[in-house]
Amino acid sequence: MTVILDGKKLRDELLDELKNKLSSYNVIPKLVVILVGENPASRIYVNNKKKTAEKLGINSEVIVYPADISEKELLAKIEELNVDNSVNAILVQLPLPAHIDKSKVINAISPLKDVDGFTPENSGKLLAGENPYVYPCTPKGILLLLDKYGIEVDGKHVVIVGRSNIVGKPLAVMLLNRNATVTVCHSHTKNLSEITKTADILISAVGEKLIEDNMVKMNCVIVDVGIFKDINGKTRGDVDFEKVYEKTSYISPVPGGVGPMTIASLMLNTVELFDLQTKRSCD
């Protein structure tokens, strides 16, 4: 019998625990999100983050800039936030306009305030097998979901479809650090279905309908990270859920699977950074 990996339920459990923890704090953690331009999807994501933070008792500020802001001005604002002791976590919502160098912006964020876990220092720690200050939100959410349902990754063959810096690459390293055998596939991979059929755990993070029932083996665990609107306006994931469902032991839905866990991880990371900064200031 197939089990649904319910990200909404776990998110609610984790956020309830976090809210109770925060109720005992004398100082409220602060998350600052920078939004550049008027990308509708980004606006929705940012508003959801702000609402979730406020429900928990986290101080959340959204700074909105026009799409034509200069790179210099944006970098100056990040430096200002870096030295502001009242700010514990900084997030720059992606994508950014073409004239702004994304790498420069990410690299400018203090690693101790890097709530996404994308800075070179945090990425380097992860690659070296050390603990970064925080783990990237979506990969962290995926592993929390697998852990909640008792899905062991040690010794399992995990196939990841997608090699982004946000999901695929950090997730591959996090799984390797847990002794999984990891294969990463991407747009240049030949015979994709032959590889995905060998997966004990299949994780797809592409953003288009890709994984069909003939691409998975029986009792595979599937985590669907992709999300997009089909021609009828329905929210879908990478996996053909209806066809693949019967072949899986566990499967995450879209929506309601990984998405809620990403938001939960962002809130967890904000509080973890606050705790770390507080501890350092007391040492």
Coordinates of C-alpha atoms in Angstrom, one line a residue:
M1 CA 0.0 0.0 0.0
T2 CA 1.4 3.4 -1.0
V3 CA 1.9 6.0 1.7
I4 CA 1.6 9.7 0.9
L5 CA 4.5 11.8 2.2
D6 CA 2.4 14.6 3.8
G7 CA 4.5 17.7 3.9
K8 CA 1.6 19.9 5.1
K9 CA 1.1 17.8 8.2
L10 CA 4.8 17.6 9.1
R11 CA 5.2 21.3 8.4
D12 CA 2.4 22.1 10.9
E13 CA 3.9 19.8 13.5
L14 CA 7.4 21.4 13.1
L15 CA 6.0 25.0 13.1
D16 CA 3.9 24.3 16.2
E17 CA 7.0 23.0 18.0
L18 CA 8.9 26.1 16.8
K19 CA 6.2 28.5 18.0
N20 CA 6.2 26.9 21.4
K21 CA 10.0 27.3 21.5
L22 CA 9.8 30.9 20.5
S23 CA 7.3 31.8 23.1
S24 CA 10.0 31.4 25.7
Y25 CA 12.4 33.8 23.9
N26 CA 13.0 37.3 25.4
V27 CA 14.3 38.6 22.0
I28 CA 12.4 37.9 18.7
P29 CA 14.5 36.6 15.8
K30 CA 14.3 38.8 12.7
L31 CA 14.2 37.6 9.0
V32 CA 14.7 40.1 6.2
V33 CA 13.7 39.2 2.7
I34 CA 14.7 41.3 -0.3
L35 CA 12.5 41.2 -3.4
V36 CA 13.7 42.8 -6.6
G37 CA 11.2 43.5 -9.3
E38 CA 7.5 42.4 -9.7
N39 CA 7.8 38.7 -10.5
P40 CA 4.3 37.4 -9.6
A41 CA 5.5 34.0 -8.4
S42 CA 8.2 35.6 -6.3
R43 CA 5.7 38.0 -4.8
I44 CA 3.5 35.0 -3.7
Y45 CA 6.5 33.1 -2.2
V46 CA 7.7 36.2 -0.3
N47 CA 4.2 36.9 1.1
N48 CA 3.8 33.3 2.2
K49 CA 7.2 33.4 4.0
K50 CA 6.2 36.7 5.7
K51 CA 2.8 35.3 6.9
T52 CA 4.3 32.1 8.2
A53 CA 7.0 34.0 10.1
E54 CA 4.5 36.3 11.7
K55 CA 2.3 33.4 12.8
L56 CA 5.3 32.0 14.6
G57 CA 6.3 35.2 16.3
I58 CA 9.3 35.8 14.0
N59 CA 9.9 39.4 13.1
S60 CA 9.7 39.5 9.3
E61 CA 10.6 42.5 7.0
V62 CA 10.2 42.5 3.3
I63 CA 12.3 45.1 1.4
V64 CA 11.0 45.6 -2.2
Y65 CA 13.2 47.2 -4.9
P66 CA 12.3 48.1 -8.5
A67 CA 13.7 45.8 -11.2
D68 CA 16.1 48.5 -12.3
I69 CA 17.9 48.8 -9.0
S70 CA 21.7 48.9 -9.5
E71 CA 23.8 46.0 -8.4
K72 CA 25.9 48.4 -6.3
E73 CA 22.8 49.6 -4.4
L74 CA 21.6 46.1 -3.7
L75 CA 25.0 45.0 -2.5
A76 CA 25.2 48.1 -0.2
K77 CA 21.9 47.1 1.4
I78 CA 23.1 43.6 2.0
E79 CA 26.2 44.9 3.7
E80 CA 24.0 47.2 5.9
L81 CA 21.9 44.2 7.0
N82 CA 25.1 42.2 7.6
V83 CA 26.2 44.6 10.3
D84 CA 22.8 45.2 11.8
N85 CA 22.7 43.2 15.0
S86 CA 18.9 43.2 15.0
V87 CA 18.8 41.2 11.8
N88 CA 19.5 37.5 12.2
A89 CA 18.6 36.0 8.7
I90 CA 18.8 37.4 5.2
L91 CA 17.2 36.0 2.1
V92 CA 17.4 37.5 -1.4
Q93 CA 14.5 36.1 -3.4
L94 CA 15.5 34.6 -6.7
P95 CA 15.4 35.1 -9.7
L96 CA 17.1 38.4 -10.0
P97 CA 17.0 40.8 -13.0
A98 CA 19.6 39.9 -15.7
H99 CA 21.8 43.0 -15.0
I100 CA 22.5 41.8 -11.4
D101 CA 25.1 39.1 -10.8
K102 CA 23.4 36.5 -8.7
S103 CA 26.7 35.0 -7.4
K104 CA 27.9 38.4 -6.2
V105 CA 24.7 39.0 -4.3
I106 CA 24.7 35.6 -2.7
N107 CA 28.4 35.9 -1.8
A108 CA 27.8 39.3 -0.2
I109 CA 25.5 37.8 2.5
S110 CA 27.2 37.0 5.8
P111 CA 27.5 33.2 6.2
L112 CA 26.1 33.6 9.7
K113 CA 23.0 35.3 8.3
D114 CA 22.7 33.1 5.2
V115 CA 19.3 31.6 5.8
D116 CA 19.3 29.8 2.4
G117 CA 22.6 28.2 3.1
F118 CA 23.9 29.2 -0.4
T119 CA 27.0 31.2 0.4
P120 CA 30.4 29.8 -0.5
E121 CA 31.3 29.2 3.2
N122 CA 28.2 27.2 3.9
S123 CA 28.4 25.3 0.6
G124 CA 32.0 24.6 1.3
K125 CA 31.4 23.3 4.7
L126 CA 28.7 21.0 3.4
L127 CA 30.9 19.7 0.6
A128 CA 33.7 19.0 3.1
G129 CA 31.4 16.9 5.3
E130 CA 31.2 19.6 8.0
N131 CA 28.1 21.1 9.4
P132 CA 27.2 24.4 7.7
Y133 CA 25.6 27.1 9.8
V134 CA 22.3 26.0 8.2
Y135 CA 21.4 23.6 5.4
P136 CA 19.7 24.7 2.2
C137 CA 15.9 24.8 2.8
T138 CA 14.5 22.5 0.2
P139 CA 17.1 19.7 0.6
K140 CA 16.7 20.0 4.4
G141 CA 12.9 19.7 4.0
I142 CA 13.2 16.6 1.9
L143 CA 15.4 14.9 4.5
L144 CA 13.1 15.9 7.3
L145 CA 10.2 14.4 5.4
L146 CA 12.1 11.1 4.7
D147 CA 13.1 10.9 8.4
K148 CA 9.6 11.5 9.6
Y149 CA 8.4 8.5 7.6
G150 CA 11.3 6.3 8.7
I151 CA 12.7 6.0 5.2
E152 CA 16.4 5.0 5.5
V153 CA 18.9 6.4 3.0
D154 CA 22.0 4.6 4.3
G155 CA 23.1 2.1 1.6
K156 CA 20.2 3.0 -0.7
H157 CA 20.6 4.1 -4.4
V158 CA 19.2 7.6 -4.6
V159 CA 18.7 9.0 -8.1
I160 CA 18.3 12.8 -8.3
V161 CA 17.0 14.4 -11.5
G162 CA 18.2 18.0 -11.6
R163 CA 21.5 19.5 -10.7
S164 CA 20.6 23.0 -9.5
N165 CA 22.6 24.8 -6.8
I166 CA 19.4 25.2 -4.9
V167 CA 18.3 21.5 -4.8
G168 CA 20.1 18.9 -6.8
K169 CA 23.8 19.6 -5.9
P170 CA 23.4 20.2 -2.1
L171 CA 20.9 17.4 -1.7
A172 CA 23.4 15.0 -3.4
V173 CA 26.1 15.9 -0.9
M174 CA 23.7 15.7 2.1
L175 CA 22.7 12.2 1.0
L176 CA 26.3 11.2 0.4
N177 CA 27.1 12.4 3.9
R178 CA 24.4 9.9 5.1
N179 CA 26.0 7.0 3.2
A180 CA 23.6 6.9 0.3
T181 CA 24.8 5.9 -3.2
V182 CA 23.8 8.9 -5.3
T183 CA 23.4 9.3 -9.0
V184 CA 22.6 12.8 -10.3
C185 CA 20.9 13.1 -13.7
H186 CA 20.4 16.2 -15.8
S187 CA 19.5 17.5 -19.3
H188 CA 22.6 15.9 -20.9
T189 CA 22.0 12.5 -19.3
K190 CA 21.5 9.7 -21.8
N191 CA 19.1 6.8 -21.2
L192 CA 17.4 8.6 -18.3
S193 CA 14.7 6.0 -17.8
E194 CA 17.3 3.2 -17.5
I195 CA 18.9 5.0 -14.6
T196 CA 15.7 6.1 -12.8
K197 CA 14.5 2.5 -12.9
T198 CA 17.5 1.5 -10.7
A199 CA 16.5 4.0 -7.9
D200 CA 15.4 2.9 -4.5
I201 CA 14.6 6.6 -3.9
L202 CA 13.9 8.8 -6.9
I203 CA 13.9 12.6 -6.4
S204 CA 12.9 14.8 -9.3
A205 CA 13.5 18.6 -9.3
V206 CA 13.1 19.8 -12.8
G207 CA 9.8 21.7 -13.1
E208 CA 8.2 19.9 -16.0
K209 CA 6.2 16.6 -16.5
L210 CA 9.0 14.1 -16.8
I211 CA 8.7 10.9 -14.7
E212 CA 6.3 8.3 -16.1
D213 CA 5.4 4.9 -14.7
N214 CA 7.8 3.1 -17.0
M215 CA 10.7 5.0 -15.4
V216 CA 10.3 3.6 -11.9
K217 CA 10.7 0.2 -10.3
M218 CA 8.2 -1.4 -8.0
N219 CA 8.2 -0.1 -4.4
C220 CA 10.3 2.9 -5.2
V221 CA 10.2 6.0 -2.9
I222 CA 9.4 9.1 -5.0
V223 CA 10.0 12.7 -3.9
D224 CA 8.6 15.2 -6.4
V225 CA 10.2 18.6 -6.0
G226 CA 9.1 20.1 -9.3
I227 CA 6.1 22.4 -9.6
F228 CA 4.4 24.1 -12.6
K229 CA 1.0 24.8 -14.1
D230 CA -0.3 22.5 -16.8
I231 CA -2.2 23.8 -19.9
N232 CA -5.4 23.7 -17.8
G233 CA -3.9 25.8 -15.1
K234 CA -3.7 22.9 -12.6
T235 CA -0.6 22.7 -10.3
R236 CA 1.5 19.7 -11.2
G237 CA 4.8 18.1 -10.4
D238 CA 7.5 16.3 -12.4
V239 CA 5.9 13.0 -11.7
D240 CA 2.8 11.6 -13.4
F241 CA 1.3 11.0 -10.0
E242 CA -1.8 9.1 -11.1
K243 CA 0.1 6.6 -13.2
V244 CA 3.1 6.2 -10.9
Y245 CA 1.2 6.0 -7.6
E246 CA 0.5 2.2 -7.6
K247 CA 4.2 1.3 -8.2
T248 CA 5.5 3.3 -5.2
S249 CA 5.9 2.5 -1.5
Y250 CA 6.0 6.3 -0.6
I251 CA 5.3 9.3 -2.8
S252 CA 5.1 13.0 -2.2
P253 CA 2.2 15.0 -3.8
V254 CA 2.3 18.3 -5.6
P255 CA 1.1 20.5 -4.0
G256 CA 1.4 19.5 -0.4
G257 CA 4.6 17.6 -0.3
V258 CA 8.0 19.3 -0.5
G259 CA 6.7 22.9 -0.9
P260 CA 5.4 23.2 2.7
M261 CA 8.6 21.6 4.0
T262 CA 10.7 24.3 2.3
I263 CA 8.9 27.0 4.2
A264 CA 9.2 25.1 7.4
S265 CA 12.9 24.7 6.9
L266 CA 13.3 28.4 6.3
M267 CA 11.7 29.2 9.6
L268 CA 13.8 26.5 11.4
N269 CA 17.0 28.0 9.8
T270 CA 16.0 31.5 10.9
V271 CA 15.8 30.4 14.5
E272 CA 18.9 28.3 14.3
L273 CA 20.9 31.3 13.0
F274 CA 19.5 33.4 15.8
D275 CA 20.5 30.8 18.4
L276 CA 24.0 30.5 16.9
Q277 CA 24.5 34.3 16.9
T278 CA 23.2 34.6 20.5
K279 CA 25.5 31.9 21.6
R280 CA 28.5 33.6 19.9
S281 CA 27.7 36.9 21.5
C282 CA 27.7 35.3 24.9
D283 CA 31.0 33.4 24.5

